[in-house]
Amino acid sequence: MRSILICLLTICFSSASAEQTKNYIWPVQGNQVITGSFGEFRHNHFHMGMDFATESKVGIPIVAINNGKIIKIENSSYSYGNTVSILHNDGVVSRYCHLSGFSPVILRNIIDQKVLDKLKRRVEFDYTMEDGIRVKQGDVIAFSGDTGAGPPHLHMELSKNGVHLNPVDFGYNKISGIVTILGLEVKPFDENTYINGRNRSFYPKLIKQPGNNYIYYGRIKVQGKVAFSISGHETSGYSNKIGFQKISIQLGNKILQEINFKQIPKENFYWLPLVMDSYRSRINGEPYKYFLYSRSNYPVFVLKNPNLGAGIINSEDLYPNQGNEVTIKAYGIKTRALIKLKLIPDAGFYKKVFPKKGNVSPEKESTLVSSDGKAVFHFPKKSVLTETDFKITERYTPKSRYGLTFKSKAYTISPFYAEFNEGFDLSIKVDEPVHTGKTGLYRLSKSGIPYKLLDFKYSRSEKTFKTRVNRIGTYAVVTDYTKPSVKIHQYGNFHTFHGGNFKLYLRVYDTGSKVLKSGLAVMVDEKEAYVDYDPETGLREIFYPDSMYEKGKHVIEAMATDQAGNDSSVLRYYYTVK
């Protein structure tokens, strides 16, 4: 099946010939620096595009990389921000993200007044342009920004027929850095594998040689099956650390496994934990850690062989009494690093251990129940990416805390696990019927404070709260009577601003169900105000009406309503613009 898919993808993308890729130009006017590569680690998913520097500025012109037509503009507040999508003449779609604004030609072609209103309010929208807007290569289509997640930069994706393509193959390979290896792990694949006499990982000390080669001069004794992981990055620009493009491992002359970030199908978006270590990898590249073996039977496209165990080395396949050379090659955009080490089979006697199986695996359904029978954790097939062993614990909670009333015990699923696929179904039963307007299913902080109200369904007849969860943690049913509060951030009341070049932010506090964007009512001089939420700081910028920046005295009135219907007191803030 996988070989058929590879053939189909090869046929699909043969039209995007090498000659065509030469025609693509840099999307950012000015400096040409890559700050993030295709296939990099992000929390629970692959980075499906490439990041470009915009000098950390908002307002740098973003241009069409090739001829085509603009087919869609969008706003997704907490991820991509403002985006533009262009369908090019070769069938490739380019998508430009985190934009501060759209070009005049786009704005003139928005005929839906509701979209214009949402754009003005900075509200999420998805607008498909039926006829499209024809653009030529180099036309300014938008301006750089920091909408969505992250500081000012451009995130650009290339895709065709539902498959994301590596921009490096389209000529985006201007980089002056070098591949750096930060570490190598030789890991037992099971409980009956021994490395240098121990059933634990071994981290060989690599010596760097000329030509960016790394050597381990000792010999590693192995009995059983061993797997390899590599940590590192490629440098780009002044301080950026980006991911590898391709990695291979071979024993002698035989290639055992290869990771190639040439293409990633959309369905593989959340399968990053099968390729990269979600516990050790960091978004800043310090480090990116890659598994050089297949951890499941999921058809992970970037793996040459996705079958479980492909890439491991069995000591039975090693020649006795001599070094068996293992070679690992890590390729960046421009450079590569090479690692060499030697294995020898260990003929020693070790007591056989019967491996403990996990209670949850991708291949079957599993149900875990708390000792009191009131919390049920149901795992459908493919709920997780790898087999694991979960534990359910429970503890009594105070009847009332921080103005919140607990209607159930607190139930914890542990240990920490970062490799969920579809997640699990959680249900908690309470002793008596509750008012669902004030009561909900919460995730608790480590200190036991409710901090995240989950989407849930409540069965009155069963007195049960149900939800789908994709992370471990502590959960409880809580009633919220706490009132939120609203304050102006940074500036005291009756502040004077000199000139209209200032920003005013609200800080909203709520211990319980939290205040959504729709739960904040703000007026400036008795005119409706627009507010934009920044997920990184938690602040809410008041950015409209325009008259709020004019000379004179002004008053802001604001009130917050949390998801449980609790109202804050009214904030009145006075300021002057001179």
Coordinates of C-alpha atoms in Angstrom, one line a residue:
M1 CA 0.0 0.0 0.0
R2 CA 2.8 2.4 0.9
S3 CA 4.7 1.7 -2.3
I4 CA 1.5 2.5 -4.3
L5 CA 1.2 5.8 -2.4
I6 CA 4.8 6.7 -3.1
C7 CA 4.3 6.0 -6.8
L8 CA 1.2 8.1 -6.9
L9 CA 2.9 11.0 -5.1
T10 CA 5.8 10.8 -7.5
I11 CA 3.5 11.0 -10.5
C12 CA 1.6 13.9 -8.9
F13 CA 4.7 16.0 -8.3
S14 CA 6.6 15.2 -11.5
S15 CA 4.9 18.3 -13.1
A16 CA 6.8 20.4 -10.5
S17 CA 10.0 19.9 -12.4
A18 CA 13.4 21.1 -11.4
E19 CA 13.1 23.8 -14.1
Q20 CA 9.9 25.1 -12.6
T21 CA 11.3 25.3 -9.1
K22 CA 14.0 27.6 -10.3
N23 CA 11.3 30.2 -11.1
Y24 CA 10.3 30.7 -7.5
I25 CA 11.6 33.9 -5.8
W26 CA 12.1 34.9 -2.1
P27 CA 8.8 35.8 -0.4
V28 CA 10.2 38.6 1.8
Q29 CA 11.6 41.9 0.5
G30 CA 14.9 42.6 2.1
N31 CA 17.2 40.2 3.9
Q32 CA 17.1 36.5 3.0
V33 CA 17.4 34.4 6.2
I34 CA 15.7 31.1 7.0
T35 CA 14.7 30.8 10.6
G36 CA 12.7 27.5 10.6
S37 CA 12.9 24.5 8.3
F38 CA 10.3 22.0 7.0
G39 CA 9.5 19.0 9.2
E40 CA 11.0 20.6 12.4
F41 CA 9.7 19.8 15.9
R42 CA 6.7 21.6 17.2
H43 CA 4.6 20.6 20.2
N44 CA 2.8 17.5 19.0
H45 CA 3.1 18.2 15.2
F46 CA 5.4 18.6 12.3
H47 CA 6.4 22.1 11.1
M48 CA 4.7 22.0 7.7
G49 CA 6.4 25.0 6.1
M50 CA 9.5 27.2 6.3
D51 CA 10.0 30.3 8.4
F52 CA 11.6 33.5 7.0
A53 CA 13.1 36.4 8.9
T54 CA 11.4 39.8 8.5
E55 CA 14.0 41.7 10.5
S56 CA 11.7 41.2 13.5
K57 CA 9.6 43.9 11.9
V58 CA 5.9 44.3 11.2
G59 CA 5.0 45.8 7.8
I60 CA 7.8 44.3 5.5
P61 CA 6.3 43.6 2.0
I62 CA 5.5 40.0 1.3
V63 CA 5.4 39.1 -2.4
A64 CA 4.0 36.4 -4.6
I65 CA 6.7 33.8 -5.2
N66 CA 5.4 32.9 -8.7
N67 CA 2.5 33.7 -11.1
G68 CA -0.9 32.5 -10.0
K69 CA -4.1 33.7 -8.4
I70 CA -5.1 34.4 -4.8
I71 CA -7.8 31.9 -3.9
K72 CA -8.2 32.4 -0.2
I73 CA -7.5 34.7 2.8
E74 CA -8.0 33.7 6.4
N75 CA -7.6 34.6 10.0
S76 CA -7.0 32.0 12.7
S77 CA -6.3 34.0 15.9
Y78 CA -4.2 31.6 17.9
S79 CA -2.1 29.8 15.2
Y80 CA -1.5 31.2 11.7
G81 CA -3.0 34.6 12.1
N82 CA -3.8 36.4 8.8
T83 CA -3.0 34.3 5.8
V84 CA -3.0 34.5 2.0
S85 CA -3.2 31.4 -0.3
I86 CA -2.1 31.5 -4.0
L87 CA -2.7 28.8 -6.5
H88 CA 0.2 28.8 -9.0
N89 CA 0.1 27.8 -12.6
D90 CA 2.0 24.6 -11.9
G91 CA -0.7 23.5 -9.3
V92 CA 1.3 24.3 -6.2
V93 CA -0.4 26.3 -3.5
S94 CA 1.7 28.8 -1.5
R95 CA 0.3 30.0 1.9
Y96 CA 1.7 33.0 3.7
C97 CA 1.0 33.3 7.4
H98 CA 1.3 35.7 10.4
L99 CA 0.6 38.7 8.2
S100 CA -0.1 42.2 9.7
G101 CA -2.3 43.1 6.8
F102 CA -3.3 42.4 3.2
S103 CA -2.4 44.4 0.1
P104 CA -4.8 47.0 -1.3
V105 CA -5.6 44.8 -4.3
I106 CA -6.9 42.1 -2.0
L107 CA -8.9 44.5 0.1
R108 CA -10.6 45.9 -3.0
N109 CA -11.7 42.4 -4.0
I110 CA -13.4 41.5 -0.7
I111 CA -17.1 41.9 -1.6
D112 CA -18.5 40.2 1.5
Q113 CA -19.3 43.0 4.1
K114 CA -19.3 40.4 6.9
V115 CA -15.7 39.5 6.1
L116 CA -14.7 43.2 6.0
D117 CA -16.3 43.7 9.5
K118 CA -14.4 40.6 10.8
L119 CA -11.2 41.9 9.4
K120 CA -11.7 45.2 11.1
R121 CA -12.6 43.5 14.4
R122 CA -9.6 41.1 14.1
V123 CA -12.1 38.2 14.3
E124 CA -11.5 34.8 12.7
F125 CA -12.7 34.3 9.1
D126 CA -12.2 32.1 6.1
Y127 CA -12.9 33.8 2.8
T128 CA -12.6 31.9 -0.5
M129 CA -12.4 34.1 -3.6
E130 CA -14.5 32.4 -6.2
D131 CA -12.8 33.8 -9.3
G132 CA -9.4 34.5 -7.6
I133 CA -7.2 37.5 -8.0
R134 CA -4.5 37.2 -10.7
V135 CA -1.0 38.1 -9.4
K136 CA 2.4 38.2 -11.0
Q137 CA 5.6 37.0 -9.5
G138 CA 6.9 39.8 -7.2
D139 CA 3.6 41.5 -6.7
V140 CA 3.1 42.7 -3.1
I141 CA 0.3 40.6 -1.6
A142 CA 0.6 41.4 2.1
F143 CA 2.8 42.7 4.9
S144 CA 4.8 40.8 7.6
G145 CA 3.4 40.7 11.1
D146 CA 3.0 38.8 14.3
T147 CA -0.6 37.8 14.1
G148 CA -1.4 34.3 15.5
A149 CA 1.6 32.7 17.3
G150 CA 5.1 33.9 17.6
P151 CA 7.1 37.1 17.0
P152 CA 7.2 38.9 13.6
H153 CA 8.2 36.5 10.9
L154 CA 6.8 34.9 7.8
H155 CA 5.7 31.2 7.8
M156 CA 5.2 29.9 4.3
E157 CA 3.8 26.6 3.2
L158 CA 3.8 24.9 -0.2
S159 CA 1.4 22.1 -0.9
K160 CA -0.1 20.1 -3.8
N161 CA -3.0 17.6 -3.7
G162 CA -3.1 17.6 0.2
V163 CA 0.7 16.9 0.5
H164 CA 3.0 19.6 2.0
L165 CA 6.3 20.1 0.1
N166 CA 9.7 21.0 1.3
P167 CA 10.5 24.6 0.2
V168 CA 14.2 23.6 -0.1
D169 CA 13.2 21.8 -3.3
F170 CA 11.9 25.0 -4.7
G171 CA 15.2 26.9 -4.3
Y172 CA 14.8 28.1 -0.7
N173 CA 18.2 27.0 0.3
K174 CA 20.1 30.2 1.1
I175 CA 21.9 29.3 4.3
S176 CA 25.5 29.7 5.5
G177 CA 25.3 27.5 8.7
I178 CA 26.6 24.1 9.5
V179 CA 25.1 20.8 10.8
T180 CA 26.0 20.3 14.5
I181 CA 25.7 17.0 16.3
L182 CA 24.8 17.4 20.0
G183 CA 24.5 13.8 21.0
L184 CA 23.9 10.2 20.1
E185 CA 21.9 7.7 22.1
V186 CA 22.3 3.9 21.8
K187 CA 19.2 2.5 23.4
P188 CA 17.9 -1.0 24.3
F189 CA 15.0 -1.8 22.1
D190 CA 13.5 -4.1 24.8
E191 CA 14.2 -5.4 28.3
N192 CA 16.5 -8.2 27.1
T193 CA 18.9 -6.0 25.3
Y194 CA 22.3 -5.2 27.0
I195 CA 24.7 -2.4 26.0
N196 CA 28.1 -2.8 27.6
G197 CA 26.6 -5.2 30.0
R198 CA 23.6 -3.0 31.1
N199 CA 20.0 -2.7 30.1
R200 CA 20.2 1.1 29.8
S201 CA 21.0 3.7 27.2
F202 CA 24.6 4.4 26.3
Y203 CA 25.7 7.9 25.2
P204 CA 29.1 7.5 23.3
K205 CA 31.4 10.5 23.5
L206 CA 31.9 11.6 19.9
I207 CA 35.1 13.2 18.8
K208 CA 34.8 15.8 16.1
Q209 CA 37.1 15.4 13.1
P210 CA 37.9 17.5 10.0
G211 CA 35.1 17.5 7.4
N212 CA 32.4 17.6 10.1
N213 CA 32.9 13.9 10.9
Y214 CA 32.3 12.5 14.4
I215 CA 34.0 9.4 15.6
Y216 CA 33.6 7.1 18.6
Y217 CA 36.9 5.3 19.1
G218 CA 35.7 2.7 21.5
R219 CA 33.7 -0.5 20.7
I220 CA 30.2 -0.9 22.0
K221 CA 29.3 -4.4 23.2
V222 CA 25.7 -5.3 22.5
Q223 CA 23.4 -8.3 23.1
G224 CA 19.9 -8.1 21.7
K225 CA 18.3 -5.3 19.7
V226 CA 19.6 -1.7 19.8
A227 CA 18.1 1.5 18.5
F228 CA 19.7 4.8 17.8
S229 CA 18.6 8.4 18.3
I230 CA 20.5 11.5 17.2
S231 CA 20.3 15.1 18.6
G232 CA 21.4 18.2 16.8
H233 CA 20.5 21.0 14.4
E234 CA 21.7 23.2 11.6
T235 CA 22.6 26.8 12.2
S236 CA 21.1 29.6 10.0
G237 CA 21.7 33.3 10.1
Y238 CA 23.0 34.8 13.4
S239 CA 21.5 32.5 15.9
N240 CA 18.8 30.4 14.4
K241 CA 18.9 26.6 14.8
I242 CA 16.9 24.6 12.2
G243 CA 16.1 21.0 11.7
F244 CA 17.8 18.3 9.6
Q245 CA 16.6 17.6 6.0
K246 CA 17.5 13.9 5.9
I247 CA 19.1 11.3 8.2
S248 CA 20.2 7.8 7.4
I249 CA 21.7 4.9 9.4
Q250 CA 23.5 2.0 7.9
L251 CA 25.3 -1.2 9.1
G252 CA 28.3 -1.8 6.9
N253 CA 27.0 -1.0 3.4
K254 CA 23.3 -1.7 4.2
I255 CA 21.0 1.2 4.8
L256 CA 18.7 0.3 7.7
Q257 CA 16.5 3.4 7.9
E258 CA 16.2 6.8 6.5
I259 CA 14.2 9.9 7.5
N260 CA 13.6 12.3 4.5
F261 CA 11.6 15.5 5.0
K262 CA 10.9 15.9 1.3
Q263 CA 7.1 15.7 1.6
I264 CA 4.6 15.3 4.5
P265 CA 1.0 14.3 3.8
K266 CA -1.6 16.2 5.7
E267 CA -2.7 13.0 7.5
N268 CA 0.8 12.7 9.1
F269 CA 0.6 16.2 10.7
Y270 CA 0.3 14.9 14.3
W271 CA 2.6 11.9 13.9
L272 CA 5.7 13.8 14.8
P273 CA 6.3 11.8 18.1
L274 CA 7.0 8.7 15.9
V275 CA 9.9 10.5 14.3
M276 CA 11.1 13.0 16.9
D277 CA 11.5 12.7 20.7
S278 CA 8.6 14.9 22.1
Y279 CA 10.2 14.8 25.6
R280 CA 13.7 15.9 24.7
S281 CA 13.2 18.1 21.6
R282 CA 12.9 21.8 21.9
I283 CA 11.4 24.3 19.4
N284 CA 14.6 26.4 19.6
G285 CA 16.6 23.4 18.3
E286 CA 18.5 22.8 21.6
P287 CA 18.2 20.1 20.6
Y288 CA 16.1 18.4 17.9
K289 CA 16.2 14.7 18.7
Y290 CA 15.3 12.1 16.0
F291 CA 14.6 8.4 16.3
L292 CA 16.5 6.4 13.6
Y293 CA 14.1 3.5 13.8
S294 CA 10.4 2.9 13.4
R295 CA 8.4 3.0 16.7
S296 CA 5.1 1.7 15.3
N297 CA 3.3 0.3 12.3
Y298 CA 1.8 3.7 11.4
P299 CA 2.5 4.5 7.7
V300 CA 4.8 7.5 8.5
F301 CA 5.7 8.9 5.1
V302 CA 9.0 10.5 6.0
L303 CA 10.4 7.0 7.0
K304 CA 11.8 4.9 4.3
N305 CA 10.6 1.8 6.1
P306 CA 7.7 2.5 8.6
N307 CA 7.3 -1.1 9.8
L308 CA 7.8 -1.5 13.5
G309 CA 11.5 -2.0 14.4
A310 CA 12.9 -1.0 11.1
G311 CA 16.3 0.6 11.8
I312 CA 17.2 -1.4 14.8
I313 CA 20.4 -3.6 14.9
N314 CA 20.2 -7.1 16.2
S315 CA 23.4 -8.5 17.7
E316 CA 22.7 -11.8 15.9
D317 CA 23.4 -10.0 12.7
L318 CA 26.8 -8.8 13.8
Y319 CA 30.1 -10.5 13.0
P320 CA 31.8 -11.9 16.1
N321 CA 35.2 -10.7 17.3
Q322 CA 35.4 -7.7 15.0
G323 CA 34.0 -4.2 14.8
N324 CA 30.8 -3.8 12.8
E325 CA 30.7 -0.3 11.5
V326 CA 27.6 1.8 11.9
T327 CA 27.4 5.0 9.9
I328 CA 24.9 7.8 10.5
K329 CA 24.6 10.7 8.1
A330 CA 22.7 13.9 9.0
Y331 CA 22.0 16.3 6.2
G332 CA 21.1 20.0 6.5
I333 CA 20.1 22.4 3.7
K334 CA 23.8 22.9 2.7
T335 CA 26.0 20.7 4.8
R336 CA 26.1 17.3 6.4
A337 CA 27.6 15.6 9.4
L338 CA 28.8 12.0 9.5
I339 CA 29.0 9.7 12.6
K340 CA 31.0 6.4 12.7
L341 CA 31.1 3.9 15.5
K342 CA 31.6 0.2 15.9
L343 CA 29.6 -2.6 17.6
I344 CA 30.7 -6.0 18.7
P345 CA 28.3 -8.8 19.8
D346 CA 28.3 -9.6 23.5
A347 CA 28.3 -13.4 24.2
G348 CA 27.8 -13.0 28.0
F349 CA 25.0 -14.6 30.0
Y350 CA 22.2 -12.4 31.3
K351 CA 19.1 -13.4 33.1
K352 CA 16.1 -13.3 30.8
V353 CA 13.5 -10.7 31.7
F354 CA 9.8 -11.0 30.8
P355 CA 8.8 -7.6 29.5
K356 CA 5.9 -5.8 31.1
K357 CA 3.2 -4.8 28.7
G358 CA 1.5 -1.5 28.8
N359 CA -2.2 -1.2 29.5
V360 CA -2.9 1.0 26.5
S361 CA -1.7 0.4 22.9
P362 CA -2.7 1.7 19.4
E363 CA -3.9 -1.7 18.3
K364 CA -6.8 -2.2 20.7
E365 CA -9.4 -0.5 22.8
S366 CA -8.7 -0.1 26.5
T367 CA -10.7 1.2 29.5
L368 CA -9.2 2.3 32.8
V369 CA -11.5 3.0 35.8
S370 CA -10.8 4.8 39.1
S371 CA -11.0 2.7 42.3
D372 CA -14.3 4.4 43.2
G373 CA -15.7 3.6 39.8
K374 CA -16.8 7.2 39.1
A375 CA -14.0 8.2 36.6
V376 CA -13.7 6.2 33.4
F377 CA -10.9 6.7 30.9
H378 CA -11.7 4.9 27.6
F379 CA -9.0 4.6 24.9
P380 CA -10.3 3.7 21.4
K381 CA -8.0 2.1 18.9
K382 CA -5.3 4.5 17.7
S383 CA -5.9 6.8 20.6
V384 CA -2.1 6.7 21.3
L385 CA 0.8 6.4 19.0
T386 CA 2.9 4.0 21.1
E387 CA 2.2 1.5 23.8
T388 CA 2.3 2.8 27.3
D389 CA 1.3 2.0 30.9
F390 CA -1.1 4.5 32.6
K391 CA -2.0 4.8 36.2
I392 CA -5.2 6.3 37.6
T393 CA -5.2 7.9 41.1
E394 CA -7.8 9.9 43.0
R395 CA -7.8 12.3 45.8
Y396 CA -10.4 14.2 47.8
T397 CA -10.7 17.9 47.1
P398 CA -11.8 20.7 49.4
K399 CA -15.5 21.4 49.2
S400 CA -14.7 25.0 48.4
R401 CA -11.5 26.7 47.3
Y402 CA -10.9 30.1 45.8
G403 CA -14.7 30.5 45.5
L404 CA -14.9 27.2 43.5
T405 CA -16.9 24.3 44.7
F406 CA -15.7 20.8 43.9
K407 CA -18.5 18.3 42.9
S408 CA -16.2 15.3 42.5
K409 CA -12.8 14.0 43.6
A410 CA -9.8 15.0 41.5
Y411 CA -8.7 12.1 39.2
T412 CA -5.2 12.0 37.8
I413 CA -3.9 10.0 34.8
S414 CA -0.1 9.6 34.8
P415 CA 2.8 9.4 34.0
F416 CA 3.5 12.3 31.7
Y417 CA 2.8 11.2 28.1
A418 CA 3.2 13.3 24.9
E419 CA 2.4 10.8 22.2
F420 CA -1.4 10.9 21.8
N421 CA -3.0 10.5 18.4
E422 CA -6.8 10.8 18.7
G423 CA -6.9 11.1 22.5
F424 CA -9.2 9.3 25.0
D425 CA -12.8 9.7 26.3
L426 CA -13.1 10.8 29.9
S427 CA -16.3 10.6 32.0
I428 CA -16.7 11.6 35.6
K429 CA -19.9 10.8 37.6
V430 CA -21.2 13.1 40.4
D431 CA -23.3 12.2 43.3
E432 CA -26.2 14.6 42.6
P433 CA -27.6 16.6 39.7
V434 CA -25.9 19.9 39.1
H435 CA -26.6 23.2 37.3
T436 CA -24.5 23.0 34.1
G437 CA -24.5 26.7 33.6
K438 CA -22.2 27.1 36.6
T439 CA -20.7 23.6 36.7
G440 CA -18.3 22.0 34.3
L441 CA -15.4 19.5 33.8
Y442 CA -12.0 21.1 34.5
R443 CA -8.4 20.3 34.1
L444 CA -6.6 21.2 37.3
S445 CA -3.1 22.7 37.8
K446 CA -0.5 20.9 39.8
S447 CA -1.5 22.9 42.9
G448 CA -5.1 21.7 42.4
I449 CA -6.6 25.0 41.0
P450 CA -9.0 24.6 38.1
Y451 CA -7.5 26.5 35.2
K452 CA -9.1 25.0 32.0
L453 CA -12.8 24.5 31.4
L454 CA -13.2 21.7 28.9
D455 CA -15.9 21.2 26.2
F456 CA -18.2 18.6 27.7
K457 CA -21.5 16.9 27.5
Y458 CA -23.6 16.3 30.6
S459 CA -26.1 13.4 31.0
R460 CA -28.6 14.4 33.6
S461 CA -30.0 10.9 33.9
E462 CA -26.5 9.4 34.5
K463 CA -25.2 12.5 36.4
T464 CA -22.1 12.2 34.2
F465 CA -19.8 14.7 32.5
K466 CA -18.1 13.5 29.3
T467 CA -15.3 14.9 27.1
R468 CA -12.5 13.9 24.7
V469 CA -9.0 14.6 26.0
N470 CA -5.6 14.4 24.4
R471 CA -3.3 15.0 27.3
I472 CA -2.6 13.6 30.7
G473 CA -3.4 15.6 33.8
T474 CA -5.8 16.0 36.8
Y475 CA -9.5 16.4 36.2
A476 CA -12.5 17.2 38.4
V477 CA -16.1 18.5 38.2
V478 CA -16.3 22.1 39.7
T479 CA -18.9 24.7 40.2
D480 CA -17.7 28.3 39.6
Y481 CA -19.1 31.3 41.5
T482 CA -16.0 33.4 41.3
K483 CA -16.1 36.8 39.7
P484 CA -13.5 37.9 37.2
S485 CA -11.7 41.2 37.4
V486 CA -10.5 43.7 34.7
K487 CA -7.6 46.1 34.9
I488 CA -5.7 48.4 32.5
H489 CA -2.2 46.9 32.1
Q490 CA 0.8 49.1 32.9
Y491 CA -0.7 52.5 33.1
G492 CA -2.4 54.1 36.1
N493 CA -5.7 55.9 36.1
F494 CA -5.8 59.4 34.7
H495 CA -2.6 58.8 32.7
T496 CA -1.6 61.3 30.0
F497 CA -0.2 60.2 26.6
H498 CA 1.7 62.5 24.4
G499 CA 0.7 61.8 20.9
G500 CA -1.5 59.0 19.5
N501 CA 1.3 56.4 19.2
F502 CA 0.3 54.3 22.2
K503 CA -1.4 51.0 23.0
L504 CA -3.8 50.2 25.8
Y505 CA -4.1 46.6 27.1
L506 CA -6.6 45.0 29.4
R507 CA -5.6 42.3 31.8
V508 CA -8.4 40.0 32.8
Y509 CA -8.2 37.8 35.9
D510 CA -10.4 34.8 36.5
T511 CA -9.6 31.8 38.7
G512 CA -12.4 29.6 37.4
S513 CA -14.0 29.1 34.0
K514 CA -12.0 32.0 32.3
V515 CA -13.2 34.8 30.1
L516 CA -13.5 34.2 26.4
K517 CA -13.1 36.9 23.8
S518 CA -16.9 37.1 23.5
G519 CA -17.2 37.6 27.3
L520 CA -15.6 41.0 27.3
A521 CA -17.6 44.2 26.7
V522 CA -15.6 47.4 26.2
M523 CA -16.7 51.0 25.4
V524 CA -14.5 54.0 24.7
D525 CA -16.3 57.3 25.1
E526 CA -19.6 55.4 24.9
K527 CA -18.6 53.8 21.6
E528 CA -18.2 50.1 21.1
A529 CA -14.5 49.1 21.3
Y530 CA -12.8 46.3 19.6
V531 CA -10.4 44.1 21.5
D532 CA -7.7 41.7 20.3
Y533 CA -6.4 38.8 22.5
D534 CA -2.7 38.0 22.6
P535 CA -2.3 34.3 23.5
E536 CA 1.4 34.7 24.4
T537 CA 0.9 37.5 27.0
G538 CA -2.7 36.9 27.9
L539 CA -3.3 40.7 27.4
R540 CA -6.2 42.1 25.3
E541 CA -5.4 45.2 23.2
I542 CA -8.1 47.8 22.8
F543 CA -7.5 49.0 19.2
Y544 CA -10.8 50.6 18.1
P545 CA -12.5 53.1 17.7
D546 CA -9.9 55.3 16.0
S547 CA -11.1 58.3 18.0
M548 CA -9.5 56.8 21.2
Y549 CA -6.2 58.1 19.9
E550 CA -7.4 61.7 19.3
K551 CA -6.4 64.6 21.5
G552 CA -8.6 65.2 24.5
K553 CA -10.0 63.4 27.5
H554 CA -11.3 59.8 27.2
V555 CA -12.9 57.1 29.3
I556 CA -12.8 53.4 28.9
E557 CA -15.6 51.2 30.5
A558 CA -15.1 47.4 30.6
M559 CA -16.8 44.4 32.1
A560 CA -16.0 40.7 31.8
T561 CA -18.3 37.7 32.0
D562 CA -16.7 34.3 32.5
Q563 CA -18.0 31.1 31.0
A564 CA -20.0 30.3 34.1
G565 CA -21.9 33.6 33.7
N566 CA -20.2 35.5 36.6
D567 CA -19.8 39.2 35.9
S568 CA -16.9 41.4 37.0
S569 CA -17.4 44.9 38.4
V570 CA -17.3 47.7 35.8
L571 CA -13.9 49.2 35.1
R572 CA -13.7 52.9 34.5
Y573 CA -10.4 54.2 33.3
Y574 CA -9.7 57.8 32.4
Y575 CA -6.9 59.1 30.3
T576 CA -5.8 62.1 28.3
V577 CA -4.1 62.5 24.9
K578 CA -2.1 65.6 24.3

